[in-house]
Coordinates of C-alpha atoms and ligand atoms in Angstrom, one line a residue:
M1 CA 11.4 -20.3 17.7
S2 CA 12.4 -17.9 20.8
S3 CA 9.5 -17.3 22.8
R4 CA 11.3 -14.3 25.1
P5 CA 9.4 -12.4 27.3
V6 CA 8.1 -9.0 25.5
S7 CA 7.6 -6.1 26.7
C8 CA 5.9 -4.5 23.4
R9 CA 4.9 -1.7 24.1
L10 CA 1.8 -1.5 21.4
L11 CA 0.0 -4.4 23.3
A12 CA -0.2 -2.2 26.4
P13 CA -2.9 0.2 25.1
L14 CA -5.4 -2.2 24.2
R15 CA -6.5 -2.7 28.3
P16 CA -8.8 -0.2 29.3
R17 CA -6.9 2.4 31.1
G18 CA -5.5 2.9 27.4
S19 CA -8.3 3.5 25.7
W20 CA -10.1 6.3 26.8
K21 CA -8.0 8.4 24.5
Y22 CA -9.3 7.4 21.1
A23 CA -12.8 7.2 23.0
I24 CA -13.0 10.6 23.9
A25 CA -11.3 11.3 20.8
L26 CA -13.7 9.4 18.7
S27 CA -17.2 10.7 20.9
T28 CA -16.0 14.8 19.9
C29 CA -15.8 14.1 16.7
S30 CA -19.2 12.6 16.3
I31 CA -19.9 16.2 18.7
V32 CA -18.8 17.9 16.1
I33 CA -19.9 15.8 12.8
L34 CA -23.3 16.2 15.3
I35 CA -23.7 19.6 15.9
F36 CA -22.8 20.8 11.8
F37 CA -25.3 18.1 10.8
T38 CA -28.1 20.1 13.0
S39 CA -26.5 23.4 12.4
H40 CA -26.5 23.1 8.2
F41 CA -29.8 20.7 9.1
A42 CA -31.7 23.7 10.4
R43 CA -30.5 26.5 8.1
N44 CA -31.3 24.7 5.0
G45 CA -34.3 23.1 6.3
Q46 CA -33.5 20.0 3.5
L47 CA -33.1 16.3 5.6
E48 CA -32.8 14.7 2.0
W49 CA -30.1 16.6 1.6
V50 CA -25.8 15.4 2.9
L51 CA -22.8 16.2 3.7
F52 CA -20.3 15.2 0.4
P53 CA -17.2 16.5 0.0
S54 CA -17.2 19.7 -2.5
E55 CA -14.5 18.9 -5.8
K56 CA -13.3 21.9 -5.3
A57 CA -13.3 23.0 -1.1
G58 CA -13.0 25.9 -0.3
V59 CA -12.6 27.6 -3.8
I60 CA -16.7 27.6 -4.6
G61 CA -18.9 27.6 -2.1
G62 CA -16.7 24.9 0.4
D63 CA -17.8 26.1 3.5
E64 CA -15.4 26.4 6.7
L65 CA -14.9 23.3 6.9
G66 CA -14.1 22.5 3.7
W67 CA -17.4 20.7 2.7
N68 CA -20.3 21.0 0.8
L69 CA -23.3 19.9 0.4
T70 CA -24.5 18.6 -2.7
P71 CA -27.9 16.5 -3.4
S72 CA -27.8 12.4 -2.2
D73 CA -28.5 11.6 -5.9
S74 CA -25.3 13.0 -7.4
K75 CA -22.0 10.6 -6.8
G76 CA -22.7 7.7 -5.1
D77 CA -21.2 7.3 -1.7
V78 CA -18.4 8.9 -0.7
P79 CA -17.5 8.4 3.1
I80 CA -17.1 11.5 5.4
G81 CA -13.6 11.9 6.2
V82 CA -12.2 11.1 2.4
E83 CA -12.3 14.4 0.2
G84 CA -12.0 14.5 -3.1
T85 CA -12.5 13.5 -6.4
C86 CA -10.9 10.1 -7.0
T87 CA -11.3 8.0 -4.5
P88 CA -9.1 4.3 -5.3
E89 CA -11.9 2.2 -5.9
E90 CA -12.5 4.9 -8.9
Y91 CA -8.6 5.0 -9.9
A92 CA -9.0 1.0 -10.4
Q93 CA -12.2 0.7 -11.7
G94 CA -10.4 2.2 -15.5
Q95 CA -8.4 -0.5 -17.9
W96 CA -5.0 -0.8 -19.4
V97 CA -5.4 0.8 -22.9
R98 CA -2.3 0.2 -25.5
R99 CA -1.0 3.3 -26.5
P100 CA 3.2 2.7 -28.1
Y101 CA 6.4 3.8 -26.0
W102 CA 7.1 6.0 -28.3
T103 CA 4.6 7.6 -27.9
R104 CA 4.6 8.1 -24.1
P105 CA 6.5 10.8 -21.5
G106 CA 7.0 7.6 -19.2
P107 CA 4.7 4.8 -17.8
L108 CA 2.1 6.4 -16.2
S109 CA -1.7 7.4 -16.2
R110 CA -2.4 11.0 -18.2
T111 CA -6.1 11.3 -16.9
N112 CA -7.2 12.4 -20.4
A113 CA -8.2 8.8 -22.0
S114 CA -9.4 11.2 -25.0
D115 CA -5.7 13.4 -25.3
Q116 CA -3.8 12.7 -28.4
S117 CA -1.4 15.4 -27.4
Y118 CA 1.3 13.2 -27.1
Y119 CA 0.9 11.9 -31.0
D120 CA 0.5 15.1 -32.7
L121 CA 3.5 16.0 -29.8
L122 CA 6.2 12.9 -32.1
H123 CA 4.7 13.5 -35.8
G124 CA 4.6 9.9 -35.5
A125 CA 8.2 8.7 -34.9
H126 CA 8.6 5.8 -34.0
G127 CA 10.8 3.9 -31.9
P128 CA 12.7 0.4 -32.4
E129 CA 10.3 -2.3 -31.6
K130 CA 13.0 -5.7 -30.8
M131 CA 14.6 -5.7 -28.1
A132 CA 18.9 -5.5 -28.7
A133 CA 20.5 -5.5 -25.0
K134 CA 18.8 -4.9 -22.0
E135 CA 19.9 -1.8 -21.3
D136 CA 16.8 -0.8 -23.7
I137 CA 14.0 -1.9 -21.0
L138 CA 15.1 2.1 -20.2
K139 CA 13.9 3.1 -23.0
F140 CA 11.2 1.5 -24.1
A141 CA 10.2 2.3 -19.9
R142 CA 11.1 5.3 -20.9
L143 CA 13.0 6.0 -17.7
E144 CA 16.3 7.7 -17.1
G145 CA 17.3 5.2 -15.3
C146 CA 17.2 4.0 -11.4
A147 CA 17.9 6.1 -8.0
S148 CA 18.4 2.4 -6.7
G149 CA 21.4 0.5 -8.3
G150 CA 23.8 -2.1 -9.4
E151 CA 23.2 -5.6 -11.5
Y152 CA 19.6 -5.7 -9.5
I153 CA 18.0 -3.3 -11.7
W154 CA 17.8 -5.7 -14.7
N155 CA 15.7 -7.8 -12.6
Q156 CA 13.5 -5.5 -11.2
L157 CA 12.6 -4.2 -15.0
A158 CA 12.3 -8.1 -15.7
A159 CA 15.0 -8.1 -18.1
S160 CA 17.9 -10.5 -17.2
K161 CA 16.7 -13.4 -19.1
E162 CA 17.3 -13.0 -22.7
E163 CA 15.1 -16.0 -23.9
Q164 CA 12.1 -14.0 -22.9
W165 CA 13.2 -10.8 -24.6
D166 CA 10.4 -10.8 -27.1
R167 CA 8.0 -9.7 -24.0
F168 CA 9.6 -6.1 -25.2
P169 CA 8.0 -4.0 -26.0
K170 CA 5.5 -4.6 -25.8
A171 CA 4.5 -5.1 -22.0
L172 CA 5.9 -1.5 -21.5
D173 CA 3.0 0.1 -24.4
W174 CA 0.0 -0.2 -22.2
E175 CA -1.4 2.8 -20.3
W176 CA -3.4 2.9 -16.9
V177 CA -6.8 5.0 -17.7
P178 CA -8.0 5.1 -14.3
G179 CA -12.3 5.2 -13.9
G180 CA -14.7 7.0 -12.3
R181 CA -14.1 10.8 -11.8
C182 CA -10.3 10.0 -11.9
T183 CA -10.3 10.6 -15.7
G184 CA -10.2 14.9 -17.4
G185 CA -11.2 17.3 -15.6
G186 CA -8.7 16.8 -13.4
G187 CA -10.1 14.3 -10.8
F188 CA -6.5 13.0 -10.8
R189 CA -3.4 15.0 -10.3
E190 CA -1.2 14.9 -13.1
W191 CA 2.1 13.5 -12.6
V192 CA 4.6 15.8 -12.9
V193 CA 7.7 15.0 -11.1
E194 CA 9.1 18.7 -9.7
D195 CA 5.4 18.5 -7.7
V196 CA 5.9 15.0 -6.3
L197 CA 9.5 16.2 -5.0
R198 CA 8.4 19.0 -3.5
D199 CA 5.2 17.3 -1.9
L200 CA 7.8 15.5 -0.5
V201 CA 10.3 17.8 0.5
E202 CA 7.7 19.8 1.8
G203 CA 4.8 18.4 3.2
G204 CA 6.8 15.3 4.2
G205 CA 7.9 12.0 2.7
W206 CA 7.1 8.6 2.8
L207 CA 7.8 5.4 4.6
L208 CA 7.1 1.8 2.8
V209 CA 7.0 -1.3 5.2
G210 CA 5.7 -4.7 4.2
D211 CA 7.6 -7.6 2.3
S212 CA 9.9 -8.2 -1.0
I213 CA 6.7 -6.4 -3.4
T214 CA 7.4 -3.4 -1.6
G215 CA 10.6 -3.6 -2.3
N216 CA 9.6 -3.5 -6.0
H217 CA 7.5 -0.2 -5.2
F218 CA 10.6 1.4 -3.9
F219 CA 12.7 0.5 -6.6
S220 CA 10.5 1.2 -9.1
I221 CA 10.0 4.9 -6.8
S222 CA 13.0 5.3 -7.4
C223 CA 13.7 5.4 -11.3
L224 CA 10.7 8.1 -11.0
L225 CA 12.7 10.5 -9.5
Y226 CA 15.6 9.9 -11.0
P227 CA 18.2 11.3 -11.6
H228 CA 16.8 13.8 -9.0
V229 CA 17.2 11.8 -6.0
V230 CA 20.1 9.6 -5.3
W231 CA 19.6 5.8 -3.0
R232 CA 21.0 5.0 0.1
K233 CA 20.8 2.1 2.3
E234 CA 22.0 1.7 6.5
D235 CA 25.0 1.0 7.0
S236 CA 24.6 -3.0 7.6
K237 CA 24.2 -5.8 5.8
E238 CA 21.0 -7.4 7.0
R239 CA 18.8 -7.8 3.9
D240 CA 16.1 -5.6 5.8
A241 CA 18.5 -2.8 6.7
L242 CA 16.1 0.5 5.9
Q243 CA 17.4 1.6 2.2
S244 CA 15.7 5.6 1.1
L245 CA 15.9 7.6 -1.8
Y246 CA 17.4 11.7 -0.5
L247 CA 17.0 14.7 -2.8
N248 CA 20.2 15.2 -5.0
A249 CA 21.8 18.6 -3.5
S250 CA 22.8 19.4 -7.4
S251 CA 19.8 19.0 -9.4
P252 CA 18.1 21.5 -10.5
L253 CA 15.2 20.8 -9.1
A254 CA 16.7 21.2 -5.2
S255 CA 16.5 24.8 -5.2
G256 CA 13.6 25.5 -6.1
F257 CA 11.7 24.1 -2.5
Q258 CA 11.0 25.8 0.6
Y259 CA 12.3 23.5 3.0
P260 CA 11.0 22.8 6.0
A261 CA 12.6 23.4 9.3
D262 CA 15.0 20.5 11.0
F263 CA 15.1 19.1 7.3
N264 CA 18.7 18.2 5.7
V265 CA 19.6 16.8 2.7
T266 CA 22.3 14.4 3.3
T267 CA 20.2 13.3 5.9
T268 CA 16.6 13.5 5.3
P269 CA 14.4 11.0 3.7
L270 CA 11.9 11.5 0.8
I271 CA 11.3 8.2 0.1
S272 CA 12.1 5.4 2.7
F273 CA 11.7 1.3 2.5
K274 CA 12.0 -1.0 5.9
R275 CA 11.6 -4.7 4.9
V276 CA 8.8 -6.4 7.3
D277 CA 6.9 -9.2 5.9
L278 CA 4.1 -10.0 8.6
L279 CA 3.6 -6.3 10.4
W280 CA 4.1 -7.9 14.0
S281 CA 7.1 -9.2 14.8
I282 CA 7.6 -12.9 15.6
E283 CA 7.5 -12.9 19.3
D284 CA 4.2 -11.2 18.9
L285 CA 2.7 -13.1 17.3
V286 CA 3.4 -16.2 19.4
E287 CA 2.6 -14.2 23.3
M288 CA -1.2 -12.9 20.9
H289 CA -1.5 -17.0 19.6
R290 CA -1.1 -17.7 23.1
K291 CA -4.1 -15.3 24.5
H292 CA -6.1 -15.5 21.3
H293 CA -5.5 -19.4 20.8
P294 CA -5.0 -21.4 23.9
E295 CA -7.0 -24.1 22.1
F296 CA -4.0 -24.9 20.5
Y297 CA -1.2 -25.5 23.2
V298 CA -4.1 -27.9 25.3
K299 CA -4.0 -30.2 23.0
N300 CA -0.5 -30.4 22.1
E301 CA 1.6 -29.2 24.8
T302 CA 5.0 -29.1 21.8
F303 CA 3.3 -27.4 19.6
K304 CA 4.9 -24.4 17.5
L305 CA 3.0 -21.9 15.6
F306 CA 6.5 -20.8 13.7
G307 CA 8.5 -23.7 11.2
S308 CA 11.5 -23.1 9.4
E309 CA 10.4 -20.4 6.7
P310 CA 13.2 -17.5 7.0
V311 CA 11.6 -14.0 8.0
W312 CA 12.0 -10.4 7.7
T313 CA 9.5 -8.8 10.9
I314 CA 9.6 -6.4 13.3
S315 CA 7.5 -5.4 15.7
P316 CA 5.6 -2.3 15.5
D317 CA 6.8 0.3 17.3
A318 CA 10.0 -0.4 15.9
Y319 CA 9.1 0.9 12.5
L320 CA 6.6 3.7 14.2
D321 CA 10.1 4.7 15.8
I322 CA 11.3 4.8 12.2
F323 CA 8.1 6.5 10.8
L324 CA 7.9 9.0 14.6
G325 CA 11.2 10.7 14.3
P326 CA 12.7 13.2 13.9
A327 CA 12.2 16.0 10.7
A328 CA 16.6 15.8 10.4
T329 CA 16.1 11.6 9.9
A330 CA 12.6 11.3 9.4
N331 CA 10.4 13.8 7.9
Y332 CA 8.0 11.5 7.1
K333 CA 4.1 12.0 5.9
A334 CA 2.8 8.8 4.8
M335 CA 3.7 5.2 6.3
V336 CA 2.3 2.7 2.8
V337 CA 2.0 -1.1 4.5
S338 CA 1.0 -4.2 2.6
T339 CA 1.2 -8.4 4.4
A340 CA -0.3 -11.5 3.1
G341 CA 2.6 -12.7 0.3
H342 CA 3.7 -14.8 3.6
W343 CA 0.9 -15.4 6.0
T344 CA 1.1 -18.9 4.6
T345 CA 0.6 -22.0 6.6
N346 CA 4.1 -23.1 5.0
L347 CA 5.4 -20.5 7.2
F348 CA 2.7 -20.5 9.9
R349 CA 3.8 -24.1 9.9
G350 CA 1.6 -25.0 13.4
Y351 CA -1.7 -23.8 10.5
H352 CA -0.3 -27.0 8.4
K353 CA -3.4 -29.9 8.3
T354 CA -2.0 -33.3 8.0
S355 CA -4.2 -34.3 6.0
G356 CA -6.6 -32.6 3.8
S357 CA -5.8 -29.5 2.1
D358 CA -4.8 -26.8 4.0
L359 CA -7.1 -24.0 1.3
A360 CA -10.3 -26.8 2.1
P361 CA -13.1 -25.2 4.5
A362 CA -12.8 -27.2 7.5
A363 CA -15.8 -29.8 8.6
A364 CA -18.5 -28.0 10.2
S365 CA -17.9 -28.5 14.3
P366 CA -20.8 -28.7 16.9
S367 CA -20.0 -26.3 18.9
S368 CA -22.2 -24.9 22.5
P369 CA -21.0 -21.7 24.2
S370 CA -20.7 -23.3 27.1
E371 CA -17.4 -25.0 26.0
S372 CA -14.1 -24.8 27.6
F373 CA -10.8 -24.7 25.0
E374 CA -10.1 -28.2 26.0
D375 CA -13.2 -28.9 23.4
V376 CA -12.4 -26.2 21.5
E377 CA -11.1 -28.0 18.2
P378 CA -8.1 -26.0 16.7
L379 CA -8.7 -25.1 13.5
L380 CA -6.3 -25.6 11.1
G381 CA -5.6 -24.6 7.4
Y382 CA -5.8 -21.1 5.5
D383 CA -9.6 -20.7 7.3
G384 CA -7.8 -21.3 10.6
L385 CA -5.6 -18.7 10.0
L386 CA -7.8 -15.9 8.9
V387 CA -8.6 -16.1 11.6
F388 CA -5.6 -15.3 13.5
F389 CA -4.8 -12.6 10.9
K390 CA -8.0 -10.6 11.1
E391 CA -7.4 -10.7 14.9
V392 CA -3.9 -9.4 15.0
M393 CA -5.1 -7.0 11.8
V394 CA -7.5 -5.3 14.2
R395 CA -5.2 -4.7 17.2
W396 CA -2.6 -3.3 14.5
A397 CA -5.1 -0.8 13.4
K398 CA -5.4 0.3 17.2
A399 CA -2.3 0.3 18.2
V400 CA -1.2 2.4 15.4
Q401 CA -3.9 5.0 15.6
L402 CA -2.8 5.1 19.6
R403 CA 0.2 6.1 19.0
L404 CA -0.7 8.0 15.8
D405 CA -2.8 10.2 18.2
A406 CA 0.1 9.9 21.1
H407 CA 2.0 11.8 19.3
A408 CA 0.0 14.0 17.2
S409 CA -0.7 15.5 21.5
L410 CA 3.3 15.5 21.5
E411 CA 3.4 17.7 18.6
S412 CA 0.8 19.9 18.7
T413 CA 2.7 22.8 19.6
A414 CA 5.1 21.8 16.8
E415 CA 2.7 24.4 13.9
S416 CA 4.3 22.5 10.9
A417 CA 4.3 19.0 11.6
P418 CA 2.8 17.4 9.0
Q419 CA -0.8 15.0 9.9
R420 CA 0.6 11.1 9.9
Q421 CA -1.6 9.1 8.0
V422 CA -1.6 5.2 7.0
L423 CA -2.1 3.5 4.3
V424 CA -2.5 -0.4 3.3
R425 CA -2.1 -1.1 0.2
A426 CA -3.9 -3.7 -0.7
Y427 CA -2.1 -7.8 -1.4
M428 CA -1.7 -9.0 -5.0
A429 CA -2.0 -12.3 -6.4
G430 CA 0.6 -13.7 -9.2
H431 CA -0.7 -15.0 -12.4
A432 CA 0.2 -18.2 -13.3
D433 CA 1.8 -18.8 -16.9
C434 CA 2.5 -15.2 -16.9
H435 CA 6.1 -15.3 -18.9
K436 CA 3.7 -17.3 -21.8
Q437 CA 1.2 -13.7 -21.7
R438 CA 1.8 -11.4 -23.6
E439 CA -1.3 -8.7 -23.4
P440 CA -3.6 -7.8 -20.7
F441 CA -6.7 -9.3 -19.2
T442 CA -10.1 -6.9 -19.6
E443 CA -11.7 -8.6 -16.4
V444 CA -10.3 -9.9 -13.7
K445 CA -9.6 -14.0 -14.1
P446 CA -9.6 -15.9 -10.9
V447 CA -6.3 -16.4 -9.3
V448 CA -5.1 -20.2 -10.3
N449 CA -3.9 -21.5 -7.4
M450 CA 0.0 -21.5 -7.3
W451 CA 1.2 -20.7 -3.6
N452 CA -1.9 -20.7 -2.2
W453 CA -1.9 -17.0 -4.3
S454 CA -6.2 -17.5 -4.5
E455 CA -6.7 -16.3 -0.8
F456 CA -5.0 -13.4 -1.1
W457 CA -7.9 -12.0 -1.1
R458 CA -9.5 -12.7 2.3
Y459 CA -6.5 -10.9 3.7
N460 CA -7.4 -7.6 1.7
R461 CA -11.1 -8.5 2.5
I462 CA -10.3 -8.3 6.1
W463 CA -8.6 -5.0 5.8
T464 CA -11.7 -3.5 4.1
D465 CA -14.2 -4.6 6.4
L466 CA -11.2 -3.1 9.3
L467 CA -10.3 -0.2 7.3
S468 CA -13.5 1.2 5.4
P469 CA -16.4 3.0 6.9
S470 CA -19.7 0.9 6.0
T471 CA -22.1 3.7 5.1
G472 CA -21.2 6.9 4.3
S473 CA -22.3 8.7 7.5
K474 CA -21.1 6.8 10.0
P475 CA -17.4 7.9 10.7
R476 CA -14.2 5.7 9.6
P477 CA -13.5 4.0 12.1
Y478 CA -9.6 4.3 12.5
E479 CA -9.0 7.9 11.8
N480 CA -5.4 8.1 10.1
V481 CA -5.0 3.9 8.3
H482 CA -6.6 4.3 5.1
F483 CA -6.8 0.7 2.9
L484 CA -5.9 1.5 -1.1
D485 CA -8.2 -1.2 -2.8
L486 CA -5.3 -1.1 -6.2
D487 CA -5.0 -4.2 -6.4
R488 CA -6.9 -4.4 -9.7
P489 CA -4.4 -2.7 -12.4
G490 CA -2.0 -5.1 -11.5
A491 CA -4.9 -8.5 -11.8
L492 CA -5.2 -7.7 -15.0
R493 CA -1.8 -7.6 -15.6
P494 CA -0.5 -11.5 -15.8
D495 CA 3.1 -9.8 -19.2
G496 CA 3.9 -6.9 -16.3
H497 CA 5.5 -9.8 -14.1
V498 CA 9.4 -9.6 -13.4
A499 CA 11.3 -12.7 -15.3
A500 CA 12.4 -14.8 -12.4
D501 CA 9.0 -15.2 -10.9
C502 CA 5.3 -14.6 -11.6
L503 CA 4.3 -12.7 -8.5
H504 CA 6.8 -9.5 -8.4
I505 CA 6.4 -7.2 -10.2
M506 CA 8.2 -5.2 -12.9
T507 CA 9.1 -1.9 -12.9
G508 CA 8.4 -0.2 -15.9
S509 CA 5.1 -2.3 -16.5
G510 CA 2.5 1.2 -15.2
V511 CA 1.2 -1.0 -12.7
L512 CA 3.7 -0.3 -9.4
E513 CA 3.9 2.9 -11.2
G514 CA 0.2 3.5 -10.8
W515 CA 0.5 3.0 -7.1
T516 CA 3.3 5.7 -6.7
H517 CA 0.9 7.9 -8.9
Y518 CA -2.6 7.3 -6.9
I519 CA -0.5 7.5 -3.0
W520 CA 0.7 10.4 -4.7
H521 CA -2.6 12.1 -5.0
Y522 CA -4.8 10.4 -2.3
V523 CA -2.3 12.2 0.4
T524 CA -2.2 15.5 -0.7
K525 CA -5.8 15.8 -2.9
Q526 CA -8.4 13.0 -1.3
I527 CA -6.7 13.1 2.8
H528 CA -5.7 16.2 2.7
Ligands
NAG601 C1 -9.6 15.5 -23.1 O1 -8.8 15.7 -24.3 C2 -8.7 16.6 -25.3 C3 -8.1 16.5 -26.5 O2 -7.2 17.3 -26.6 C4 -9.6 17.5 -25.3 O3 -11.0 17.5 -26.6 C5 -11.3 17.3 -24.1 O4 -11.2 18.3 -23.8 C6 -10.8 16.8 -23.2 N1 -11.6 16.1 -21.7 C7 -11.2 16.4 -20.8 C8 -12.7 15.9 -19.5 O5 -9.7 17.3 -20.4
NAG602 C1 22.0 14.5 -9.3 O1 21.8 15.8 -10.3 C2 22.7 16.0 -10.9 C3 22.5 17.4 -12.0 O2 20.8 16.8 -12.8 C4 23.3 14.9 -12.0 O3 24.6 15.5 -13.1 C5 23.8 13.5 -11.7 O4 24.0 12.5 -12.2 C6 22.8 13.3 -10.4 N1 23.4 12.1 -9.2 C7 23.1 11.0 -9.5 C8 23.3 10.1 -8.5 O5 21.8 11.1 -9.8
NAG603 C1 23.4 18.2 7.2 O1 23.3 16.7 8.0 C2 25.2 16.9 7.5 C3 25.7 14.4 7.8 O2 24.9 14.8 9.5 C4 25.7 17.5 8.8 O3 27.0 17.1 8.2 C5 25.3 18.8 8.5 O4 26.4 19.7 9.4 C6 23.8 19.0 8.4 N1 23.6 20.2 7.8 C7 22.8 20.9 8.7 C8 22.5 22.4 8.0 O5 23.0 21.3 9.9
NAG604 C1 2.8 -31.1 17.7 O1 2.8 -29.7 17.7 C2 4.2 -29.8 16.8 C3 4.7 -28.8 16.5 O2 4.3 -27.8 15.9 C4 3.7 -31.2 15.7 O3 4.8 -31.7 15.3 C5 3.6 -32.3 16.6 O4 2.9 -32.7 15.6 C6 1.8 -31.8 17.0 N1 1.5 -32.8 17.6 C7 0.4 -33.8 17.0 C8 -0.2 -34.5 18.1 O5 -0.7 -32.8 16.5
NAG605 C1 4.0 -22.3 -0.8 C2 2.7 -22.6 0.2 O1 2.3 -22.0 0.7 N1 2.4 -23.8 -0.7 C3 1.2 -24.2 -0.3 C4 -0.2 -24.2 -0.4 O2 -1.2 -24.5 -0.6 C5 -1.0 -26.6 -1.0 C6 -2.7 -26.8 -0.2 O3 -2.4 -27.1 1.0 C7 -0.2 -27.0 -0.5 O4 0.4 -28.4 -0.1 C8 1.3 -25.9 -0.6 O5 2.3 -26.0 0.7

């Protein structure tokens, strides 16, 4: 493993000199909120009222900031800075409802569980109930095709193994009906492909950053937006080369949009996928590990953090350069990241225990605060790896927010520049024996520990603690970095995996499509 010196610009802002800007932004924000609170309380004289985001900001009684004052007993704690009416938690608190594929226009949720219009529309017309050819899967999924093509398509659609065809069409007969305020009443945006494309063109696209599960997600989007997008990969044979979906200039929809200045239909992607397994480069992680955990190196002069498992991963600066590039090649508004699947003690071989299980908690070792590293025992197994994960993701969130702030101040003269947002999508565990499963679960079951999937929830917990506000009155710690806890719908779909394994997710079952639907809603409505 190389240990060449790291020249990572993101490590620099963590020095005290770099934090002033963030501190000023935070305190300015706090002052604004304080003044706002004080003036409203003075005007209304009602201290029990809390700030609550307007259901229709600026339409019914919204004030100048787009917030409404609503009695505190109305609806749970909605954090300041998260507008709108269908939070990730509410979306995820729904259920899978069986709706035969021929009664639905596509794999996505309607917002109204009792809406029968598709049944009415189709007058009971009945589609085939057996899969006879792999192409049938598109019919069952109600997809015309997928822009991201090749033979690969049949793996992503889970149709590659004939001996599993008896899973279909049932696996595509389920619709996610979200919970809370997302259902009925227009709380959750209805999926309309033209509206989605308009938002991607006019409001800015998405850069997806993550491992092969994010690759699954990207593929599914290429089907949802087909034939209005065309797929291209950067000119390189590398597995991690950037892949993008561009607007299909011949699509009849293409003439109906208002294109931002510098948008070029040929070169401005709507959605891109950059493979990055760990969110940091190997060199970054080796350097940070030495800094945070000298105890490993004191005990063992030949200690190595990484083993020999292959991994594709680069520095945050490298993918933020893509994200924040010029509109002609990068008109992105949102970056969606996810990681955990490669954070194993197999890749991080230095954390593997030579005896005992990596999953077992470390024996409690008495420690006194005055200890130097020579006395500290390295903490091995997942307990230790998760400590390190947390340390580097705290640095990641700070670094990303600082870079967004720096970029926003550079761009403050250009009025049309979108406010960039970074969304961290929760990581989802797989299901044991998934190819024998024929129905969704109605409640989440404990994860069976294959490939150390039983550890994934701990990575998600770290993101929750890091990115979610602890109370409704506290500003979010990283204003433009959000956590989307969307893993429940997928956790309820043991029947929704690809043919080759039980972690990757099939396109068309509604899980990946639901992520896309929710992210679109979140970016354009919740935090607009
Ligand atoms: C849901 O759909 C049903 C049937 O179309 C309709 O009667 C009902 O008003 C709808 N509910 C909401 C909240 O839109
Ligand atoms: C682009 O759109 C046109 C018109 O709908 C269609 O004929 C063509 O097949 C599309 N191209 C791709 C690559 O999907
Ligand atoms: C868009 O990009 C292509 C490829 O680089 C270029 O040939 C074309 O001139 C550009 N169009 C405009 C309007 O700038
Ligand atoms: C020291 O680290 C190397 C490389 O990680 C490892 O192979 C070796 O077993 C370690 N030695 C001890 C005594 O832990
Ligand atoms: C794929 C992987 O990382 N498997 C490991 C999960 O945890 C067990 C128990 O520690 C290991 O033996 C596996 O190698």
